[in-house]
XYZ file of C-alpha atoms in Angstrom:
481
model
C 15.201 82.466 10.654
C 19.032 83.158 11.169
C 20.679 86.151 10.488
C 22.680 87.053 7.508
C 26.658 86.914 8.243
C 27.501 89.884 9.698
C 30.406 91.560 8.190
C 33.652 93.498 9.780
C 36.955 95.410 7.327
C 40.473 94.954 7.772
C 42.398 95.536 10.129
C 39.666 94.360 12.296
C 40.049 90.961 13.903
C 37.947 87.603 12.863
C 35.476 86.725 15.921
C 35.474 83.034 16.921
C 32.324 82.044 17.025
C 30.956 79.408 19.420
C 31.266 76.264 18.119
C 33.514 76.841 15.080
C 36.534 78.641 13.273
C 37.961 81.332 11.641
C 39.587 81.072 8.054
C 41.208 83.386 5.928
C 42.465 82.698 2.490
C 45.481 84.551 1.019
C 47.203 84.541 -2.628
C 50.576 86.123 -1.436
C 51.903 86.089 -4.611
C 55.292 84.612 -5.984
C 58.348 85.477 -6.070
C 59.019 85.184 -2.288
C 62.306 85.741 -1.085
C 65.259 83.875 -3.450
C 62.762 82.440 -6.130
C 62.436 85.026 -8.649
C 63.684 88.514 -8.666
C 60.967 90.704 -10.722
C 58.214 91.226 -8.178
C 58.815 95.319 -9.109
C 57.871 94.627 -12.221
C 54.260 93.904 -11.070
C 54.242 97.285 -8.987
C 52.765 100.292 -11.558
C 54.242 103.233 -10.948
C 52.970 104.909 -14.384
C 49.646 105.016 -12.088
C 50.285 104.517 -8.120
C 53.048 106.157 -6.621
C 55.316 104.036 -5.508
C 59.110 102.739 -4.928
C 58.584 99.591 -6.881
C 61.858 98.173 -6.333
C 61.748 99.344 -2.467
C 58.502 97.825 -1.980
C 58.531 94.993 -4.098
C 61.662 93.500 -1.517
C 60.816 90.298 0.668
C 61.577 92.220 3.343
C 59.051 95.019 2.861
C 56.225 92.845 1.400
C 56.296 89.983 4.283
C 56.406 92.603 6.879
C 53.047 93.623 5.452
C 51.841 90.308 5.021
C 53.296 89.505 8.811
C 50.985 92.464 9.839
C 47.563 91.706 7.458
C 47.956 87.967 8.863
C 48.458 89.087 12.543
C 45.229 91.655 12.204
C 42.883 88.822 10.918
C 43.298 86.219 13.931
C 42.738 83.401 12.017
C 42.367 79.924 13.144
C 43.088 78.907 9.830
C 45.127 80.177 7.373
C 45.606 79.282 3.775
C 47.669 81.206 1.436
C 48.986 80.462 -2.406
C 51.682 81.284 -4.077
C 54.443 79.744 -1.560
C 57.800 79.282 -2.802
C 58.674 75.725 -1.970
C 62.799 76.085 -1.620
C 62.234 78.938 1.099
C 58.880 78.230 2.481
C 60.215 77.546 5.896
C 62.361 80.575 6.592
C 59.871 82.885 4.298
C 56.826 82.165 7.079
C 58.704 81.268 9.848
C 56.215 84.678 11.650
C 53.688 82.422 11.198
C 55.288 80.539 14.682
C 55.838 83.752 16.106
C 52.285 84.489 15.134
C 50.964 81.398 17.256
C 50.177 78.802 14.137
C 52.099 75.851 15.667
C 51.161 73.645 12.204
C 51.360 74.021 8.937
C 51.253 71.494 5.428
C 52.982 72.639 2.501
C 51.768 71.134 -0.768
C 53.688 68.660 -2.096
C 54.597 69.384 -5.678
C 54.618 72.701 -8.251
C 56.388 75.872 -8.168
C 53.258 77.759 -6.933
C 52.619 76.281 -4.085
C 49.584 76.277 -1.367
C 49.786 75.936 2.032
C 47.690 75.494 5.290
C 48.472 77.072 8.689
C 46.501 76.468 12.132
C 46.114 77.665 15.699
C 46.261 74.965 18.301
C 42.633 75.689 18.567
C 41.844 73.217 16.217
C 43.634 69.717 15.766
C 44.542 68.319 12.605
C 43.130 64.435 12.336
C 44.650 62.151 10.104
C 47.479 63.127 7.508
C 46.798 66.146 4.541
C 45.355 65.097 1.245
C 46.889 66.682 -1.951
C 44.822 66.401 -5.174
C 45.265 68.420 -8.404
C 46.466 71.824 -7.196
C 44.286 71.595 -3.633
C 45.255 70.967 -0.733
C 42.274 68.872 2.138
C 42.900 69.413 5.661
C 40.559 68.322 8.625
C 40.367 69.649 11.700
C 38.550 68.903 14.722
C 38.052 71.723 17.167
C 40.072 71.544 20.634
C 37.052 72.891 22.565
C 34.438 70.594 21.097
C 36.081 67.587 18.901
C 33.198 66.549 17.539
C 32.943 69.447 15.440
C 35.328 68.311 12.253
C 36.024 70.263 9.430
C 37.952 69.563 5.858
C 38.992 72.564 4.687
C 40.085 72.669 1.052
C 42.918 75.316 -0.335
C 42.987 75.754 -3.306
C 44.692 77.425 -6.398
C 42.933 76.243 -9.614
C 44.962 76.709 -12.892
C 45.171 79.730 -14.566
C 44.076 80.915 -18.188
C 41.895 78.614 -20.539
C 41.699 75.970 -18.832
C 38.317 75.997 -17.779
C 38.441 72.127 -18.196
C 40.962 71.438 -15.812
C 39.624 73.607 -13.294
C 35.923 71.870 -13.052
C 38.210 68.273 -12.922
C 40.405 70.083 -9.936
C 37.204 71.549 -8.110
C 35.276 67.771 -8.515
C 38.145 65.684 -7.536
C 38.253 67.689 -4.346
C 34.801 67.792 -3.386
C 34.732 64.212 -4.178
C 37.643 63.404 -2.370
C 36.078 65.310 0.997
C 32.647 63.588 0.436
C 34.401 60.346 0.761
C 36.626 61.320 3.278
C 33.344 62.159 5.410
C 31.525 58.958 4.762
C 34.534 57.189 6.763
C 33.987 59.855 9.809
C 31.906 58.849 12.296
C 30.231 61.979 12.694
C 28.910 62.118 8.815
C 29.135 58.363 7.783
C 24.982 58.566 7.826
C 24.733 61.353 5.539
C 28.306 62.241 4.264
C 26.727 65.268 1.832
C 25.919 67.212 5.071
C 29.818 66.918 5.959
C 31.203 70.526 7.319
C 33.117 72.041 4.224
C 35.428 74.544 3.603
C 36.369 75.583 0.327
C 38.371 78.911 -0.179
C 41.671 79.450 -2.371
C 41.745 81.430 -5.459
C 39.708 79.847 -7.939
C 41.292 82.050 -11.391
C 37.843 82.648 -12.395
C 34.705 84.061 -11.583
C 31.139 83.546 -11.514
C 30.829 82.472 -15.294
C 33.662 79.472 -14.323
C 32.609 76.120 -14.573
C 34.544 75.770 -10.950
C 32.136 78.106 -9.404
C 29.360 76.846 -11.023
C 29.868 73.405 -9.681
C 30.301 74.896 -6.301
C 27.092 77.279 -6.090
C 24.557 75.004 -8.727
C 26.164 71.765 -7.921
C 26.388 70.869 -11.199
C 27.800 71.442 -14.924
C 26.811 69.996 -18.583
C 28.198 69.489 -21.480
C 26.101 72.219 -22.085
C 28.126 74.832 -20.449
C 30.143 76.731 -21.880
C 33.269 78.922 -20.457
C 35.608 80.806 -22.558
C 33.368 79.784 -25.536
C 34.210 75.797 -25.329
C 32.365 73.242 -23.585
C 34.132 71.878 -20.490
C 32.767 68.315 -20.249
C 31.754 65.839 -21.875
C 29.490 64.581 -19.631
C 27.684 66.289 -16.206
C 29.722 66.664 -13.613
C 27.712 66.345 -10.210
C 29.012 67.978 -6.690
C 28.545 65.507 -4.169
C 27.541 68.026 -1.670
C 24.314 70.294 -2.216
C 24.570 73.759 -3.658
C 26.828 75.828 -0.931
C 27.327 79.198 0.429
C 29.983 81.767 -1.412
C 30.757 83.660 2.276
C 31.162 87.280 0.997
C 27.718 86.913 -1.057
C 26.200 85.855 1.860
C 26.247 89.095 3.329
C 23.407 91.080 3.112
C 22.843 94.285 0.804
C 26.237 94.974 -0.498
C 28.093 93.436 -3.169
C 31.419 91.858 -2.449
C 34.345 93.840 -3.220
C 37.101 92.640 -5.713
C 40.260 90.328 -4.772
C 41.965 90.834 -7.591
C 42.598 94.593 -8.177
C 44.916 95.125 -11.123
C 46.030 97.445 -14.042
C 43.581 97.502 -16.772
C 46.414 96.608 -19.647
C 44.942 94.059 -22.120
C 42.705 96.866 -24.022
C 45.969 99.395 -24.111
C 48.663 96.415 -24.958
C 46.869 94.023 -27.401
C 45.249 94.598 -30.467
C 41.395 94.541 -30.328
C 41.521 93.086 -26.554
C 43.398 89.626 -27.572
C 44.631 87.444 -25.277
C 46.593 83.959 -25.374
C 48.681 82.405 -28.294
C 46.920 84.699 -30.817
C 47.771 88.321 -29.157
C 49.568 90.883 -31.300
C 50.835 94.205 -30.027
C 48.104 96.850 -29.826
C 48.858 100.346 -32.027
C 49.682 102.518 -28.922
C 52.486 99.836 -28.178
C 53.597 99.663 -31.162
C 53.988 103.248 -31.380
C 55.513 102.917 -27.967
C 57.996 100.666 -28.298
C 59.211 101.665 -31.705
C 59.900 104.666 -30.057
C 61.946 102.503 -27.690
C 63.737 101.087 -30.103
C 64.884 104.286 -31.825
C 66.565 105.313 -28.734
C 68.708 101.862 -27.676
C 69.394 101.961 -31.347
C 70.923 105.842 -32.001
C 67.999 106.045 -34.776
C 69.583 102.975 -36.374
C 68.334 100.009 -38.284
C 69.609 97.299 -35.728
C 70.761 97.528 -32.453
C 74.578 96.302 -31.485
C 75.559 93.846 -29.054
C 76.108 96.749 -26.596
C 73.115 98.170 -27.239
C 70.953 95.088 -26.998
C 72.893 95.076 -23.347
C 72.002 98.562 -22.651
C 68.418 98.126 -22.988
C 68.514 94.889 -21.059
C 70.100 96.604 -18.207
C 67.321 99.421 -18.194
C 64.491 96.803 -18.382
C 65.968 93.649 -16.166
C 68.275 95.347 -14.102
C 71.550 93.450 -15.867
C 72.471 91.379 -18.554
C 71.423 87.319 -18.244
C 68.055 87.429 -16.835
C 64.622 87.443 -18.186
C 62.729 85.913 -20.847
C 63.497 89.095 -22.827
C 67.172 88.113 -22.610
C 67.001 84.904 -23.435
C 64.257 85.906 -26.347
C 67.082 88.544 -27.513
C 69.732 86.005 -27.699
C 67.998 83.406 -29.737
C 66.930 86.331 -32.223
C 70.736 87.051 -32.511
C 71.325 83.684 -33.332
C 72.980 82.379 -29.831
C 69.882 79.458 -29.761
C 66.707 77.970 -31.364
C 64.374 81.112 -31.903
C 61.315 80.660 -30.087
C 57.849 80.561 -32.222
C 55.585 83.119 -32.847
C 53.296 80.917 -34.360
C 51.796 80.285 -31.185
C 53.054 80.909 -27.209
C 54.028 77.709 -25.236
C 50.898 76.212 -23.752
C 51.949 76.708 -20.101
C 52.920 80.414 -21.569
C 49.177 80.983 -23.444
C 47.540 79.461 -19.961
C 49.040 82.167 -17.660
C 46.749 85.094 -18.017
C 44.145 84.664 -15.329
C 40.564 83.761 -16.787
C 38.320 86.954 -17.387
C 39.776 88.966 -19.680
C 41.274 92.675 -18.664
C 43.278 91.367 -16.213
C 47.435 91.940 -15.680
C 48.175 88.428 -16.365
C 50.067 85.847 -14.456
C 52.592 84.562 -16.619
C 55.258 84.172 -13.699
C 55.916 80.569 -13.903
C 56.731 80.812 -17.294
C 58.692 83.665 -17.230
C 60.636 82.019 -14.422
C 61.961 79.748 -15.975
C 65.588 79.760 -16.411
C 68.238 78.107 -18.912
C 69.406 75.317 -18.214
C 73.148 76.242 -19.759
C 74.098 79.958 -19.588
C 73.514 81.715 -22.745
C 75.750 85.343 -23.801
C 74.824 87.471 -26.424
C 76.182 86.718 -29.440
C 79.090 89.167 -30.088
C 78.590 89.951 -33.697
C 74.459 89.483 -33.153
C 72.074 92.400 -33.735
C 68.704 93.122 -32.879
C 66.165 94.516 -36.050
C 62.798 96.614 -34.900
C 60.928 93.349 -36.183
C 62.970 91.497 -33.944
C 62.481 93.733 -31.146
C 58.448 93.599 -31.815
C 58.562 90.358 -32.028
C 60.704 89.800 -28.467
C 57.050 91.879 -27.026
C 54.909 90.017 -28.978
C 55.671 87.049 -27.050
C 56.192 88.666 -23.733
C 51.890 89.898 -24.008
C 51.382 85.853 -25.613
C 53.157 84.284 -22.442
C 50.455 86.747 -20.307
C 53.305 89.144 -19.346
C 51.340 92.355 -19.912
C 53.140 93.604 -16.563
C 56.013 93.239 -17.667
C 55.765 94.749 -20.990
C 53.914 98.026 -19.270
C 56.973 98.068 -16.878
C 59.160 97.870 -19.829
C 57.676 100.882 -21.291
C 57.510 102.657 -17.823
C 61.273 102.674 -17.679
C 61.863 103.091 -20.774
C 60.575 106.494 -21.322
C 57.620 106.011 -23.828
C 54.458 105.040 -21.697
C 51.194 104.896 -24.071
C 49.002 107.468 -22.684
C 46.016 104.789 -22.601
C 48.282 103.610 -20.095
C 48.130 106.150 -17.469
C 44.184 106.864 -17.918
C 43.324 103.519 -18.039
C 41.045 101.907 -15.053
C 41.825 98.760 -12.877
C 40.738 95.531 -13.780
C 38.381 94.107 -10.515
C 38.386 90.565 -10.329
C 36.825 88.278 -7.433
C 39.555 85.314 -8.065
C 39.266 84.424 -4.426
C 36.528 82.905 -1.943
C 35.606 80.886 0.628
C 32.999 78.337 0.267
C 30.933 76.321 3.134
C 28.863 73.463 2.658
C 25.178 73.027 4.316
C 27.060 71.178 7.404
C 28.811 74.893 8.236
C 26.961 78.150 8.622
C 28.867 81.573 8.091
C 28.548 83.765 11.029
C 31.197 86.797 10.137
C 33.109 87.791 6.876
C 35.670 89.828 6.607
C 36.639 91.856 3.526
C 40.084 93.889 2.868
C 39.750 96.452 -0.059
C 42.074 98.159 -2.034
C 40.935 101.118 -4.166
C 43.988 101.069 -6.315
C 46.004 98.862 -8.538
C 47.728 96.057 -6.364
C 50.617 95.123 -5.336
C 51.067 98.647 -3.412
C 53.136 100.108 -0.985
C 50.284 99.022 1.614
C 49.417 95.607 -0.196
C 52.306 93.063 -0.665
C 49.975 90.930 -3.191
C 48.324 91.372 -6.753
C 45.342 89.641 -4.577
C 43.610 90.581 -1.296
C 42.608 88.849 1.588
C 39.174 87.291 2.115
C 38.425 86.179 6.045
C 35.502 83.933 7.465
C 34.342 83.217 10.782
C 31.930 79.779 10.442
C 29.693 77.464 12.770
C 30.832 74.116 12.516
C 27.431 72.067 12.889
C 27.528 68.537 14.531
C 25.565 65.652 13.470
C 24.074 64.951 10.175
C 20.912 66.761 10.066
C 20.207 68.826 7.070
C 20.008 72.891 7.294
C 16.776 73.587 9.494
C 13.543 74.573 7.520
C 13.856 78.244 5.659
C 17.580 78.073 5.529
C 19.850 77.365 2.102
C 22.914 75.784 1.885
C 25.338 76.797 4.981
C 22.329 78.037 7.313
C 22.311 81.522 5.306
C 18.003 82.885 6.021
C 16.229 82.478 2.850
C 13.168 83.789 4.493
């Protein structure tokens, strides 16, 4: 029988093994450089010590991702999270780092991309499906070992539904993709496939499920609804999750994050639903006593005095533009329900910080001013929170808090939410040789991790012909004797 995948830690290098590739999969996690400006929100400094807005720079978090990218050798690399205005000067180490190609997805705000090594060739032009991103590569030392390798980062929140149509339209479109290659045409389900992104779920999402049952009913259920109407078949057999593949350990998190939902959010609620928990109620009427002198409302000036000590200065942030329509400068936004691209953003599996970026991104299209005889009541100020924990901003509201003096104690004592969002994949025409795991033992982004995620590295065989996994082997030649 063939050995179990070995297993090596960052900073330790990838091994090429003979016959195949190394991947590693990356969220590096938006803003980048120009596109956004409240990464230090995301740091927690009410539990890590850290410089949030020191670390949370471009400059300091690419130089770390420069360095976790250089340690892992990769042949591949696939990251999320790529800022599509600066993409080319953001990663333009990745030349210096010896990946002379790279395709950038071709649409979103949140975008994936693909880097190689010249030891592998790319064939044919990139394929880009619903948030996933198919490259195949033939290897320089032995072309007629081809790989697709499929980055991907499914949607976020609910959206269970979308996820299982994102994962099956990408399978699908690699299984036919391999029937048109010579070297699988006879049995295109034994194609060489690499699947690794972060999925936004774990192993109770329908995604997953397709991936490691190779199938999903009606019957399944994910979040509490039903997903499909109808089964949804893989067209590849079961295949291999790479870090579970390893033998007697479990596989660490990739998503390491403050524990906030249970402190923020009344009984634990998350999406269009969530209502400010007790302890941040308490909290942030306590706030709002001190921006307001002990007053009823809050002035103009005082409205821009708390904006300054939460956003840095007037005319940014969803809070501001929040606070402005509550002092009449625009249409209030609704409480009867978050925006659904808002109530989507918190990752799936409940506990965790929340996305909520790309919604919280968004900017005005006309510039807005507070309204000069405008006011802000504690109900409006509630309310302005409310919808910050509804659009999955719990970060944002905990930084909030941190800098405003009156941190909920739950807060501080509370534990990290550990998530395995991210994964690589191989189908039963690729065996996993090496993986390689980075670990974190506190809440991420840090000032040694530049990401809410961590990287996840494979080294994989890349098997030639079309003959199914020998006798005693599962899916991706992982020993099942």
């Amino acid at each position: 029988p063939m050995r179990a995948p070995s297993c090596v830690s960052a900073p330790q290098a990838l091994p090429r093994p003979a016959g195949g590739l190394s991947v590693l999969t990356y969220n590096v996690l938006l803003p980048n450089s120009v596109d956004g400006w409240w990464t230090y929100k995301m740091y927690a400094p009410y539990k890590v010590q850290v410089d949030a807005v020191r670390e949370g720079t471009w400059e300091r978090r690419s130089a770390l991702l420069r360095q976790q990218i250089q340690e892992a050798e990769a042949d591949v690399v696939c990251i999320q999270e790529v800022s599509p205005g600066t993409f080319a000067s953001d990663f333009s180490f990745m030349r210096d780092l010896g990946y002379a190609g790279c395709e950038l997805f071709k649409k979103g705000r949140f975008r994936p991309a693909t880097f190689w090594r010249p030891s592998v060739e790319l064939l044919g032009p990139a394929v880009h499906r619903d948030r996933c991103l198919l490259t195949t590569f033939a290897l320089q030392e032995d072309p007629a070992r081809v790989v697709t390798v499929i980055n991907c980062h499914l949607q976020a929140g609910p959206e269970g539904a979308r996820r299982l149509r994102q994962m099956h339209d990408a399978l699908d479109t690699a299984f036919k993709a391999g029937k048109k290659r010579p070297q699988t045409s006879a049995s295109p389900d034994m194609a060489p496939v690499v699947v690794c992104g972060d999925l936004n779920g774990e192993d109770g999402s329908a995604a997953v499920r397709l991936l490691e049952d190779g199938a999903v009913g009606p019957d399944f259920l994910e979040d509490s609804y039903s997903v499909t109407s109808k089964v949804k078949k893989s067209p590849f057999p079961p295949m291999v999750d790479a870090s579970r593949a390893v033998a007697d350990r479990d596989p660490p998190a990739t998503l390491v994050v403050p524990e906030l939902i249970s402190v923020l959010t009344a009984d634990g609620e998350v999406g269009r639903e969530t209502t400010l928990g007790p302890q941040a109620r308490v909290a942030l009427e306590a706030c709002f006593a001190h921006f307001s002198g002990g007053g009823e409302r809050m002035s103009k000036d005082q409205v821009a005095q708390w904006l300054t000590a939460i956003n840095g200065e007037v005319g940014r942030g969803s809070e501001f533009r929040a606070a402005v329509a509550k002092m009449g400068g625009m249409p209030q936004p609704s409480l009867e329900g978050a925006p659904a691209a808002a109530a989507a953003a918190a990752p799936a599996g409940a506990g965790a910080s929340g996305e909520g970026r790309e919604e919280a991104a968004e900017e005005p299209r006309a510039p807005l001013v507070l309204p000069e005889d405008g006011s802000l009541t504690l109900e409006n100020f509630l309310d302005i929170y409310e919808l910050e924990l509804r659009a999955g901003k719990y970060w944002g509201v905990a930084h909030d808090l941190h800098v405003m003096g009156h941190v909920p104690e739950g807060l501080k004592t509370a534990g990290e939410f550990r998530g395995r969002f991210d994964r690589i994949y191989v189908s039963a025409g690729a065996r996993v040789t090496t993986v390689r795991d980075c670990v974190s033992e506190i809440a991420c982004p840090n000032a040694a991790q530049p990401s809410d995620h961590l990287p996840v590295g494979a080294s994989i065989e890349i098997r030639t012909g079309t003959a199914a996994s020998p006798p005693g082997t599962g899916a991706g030649g992982v020993s099942t004797q």
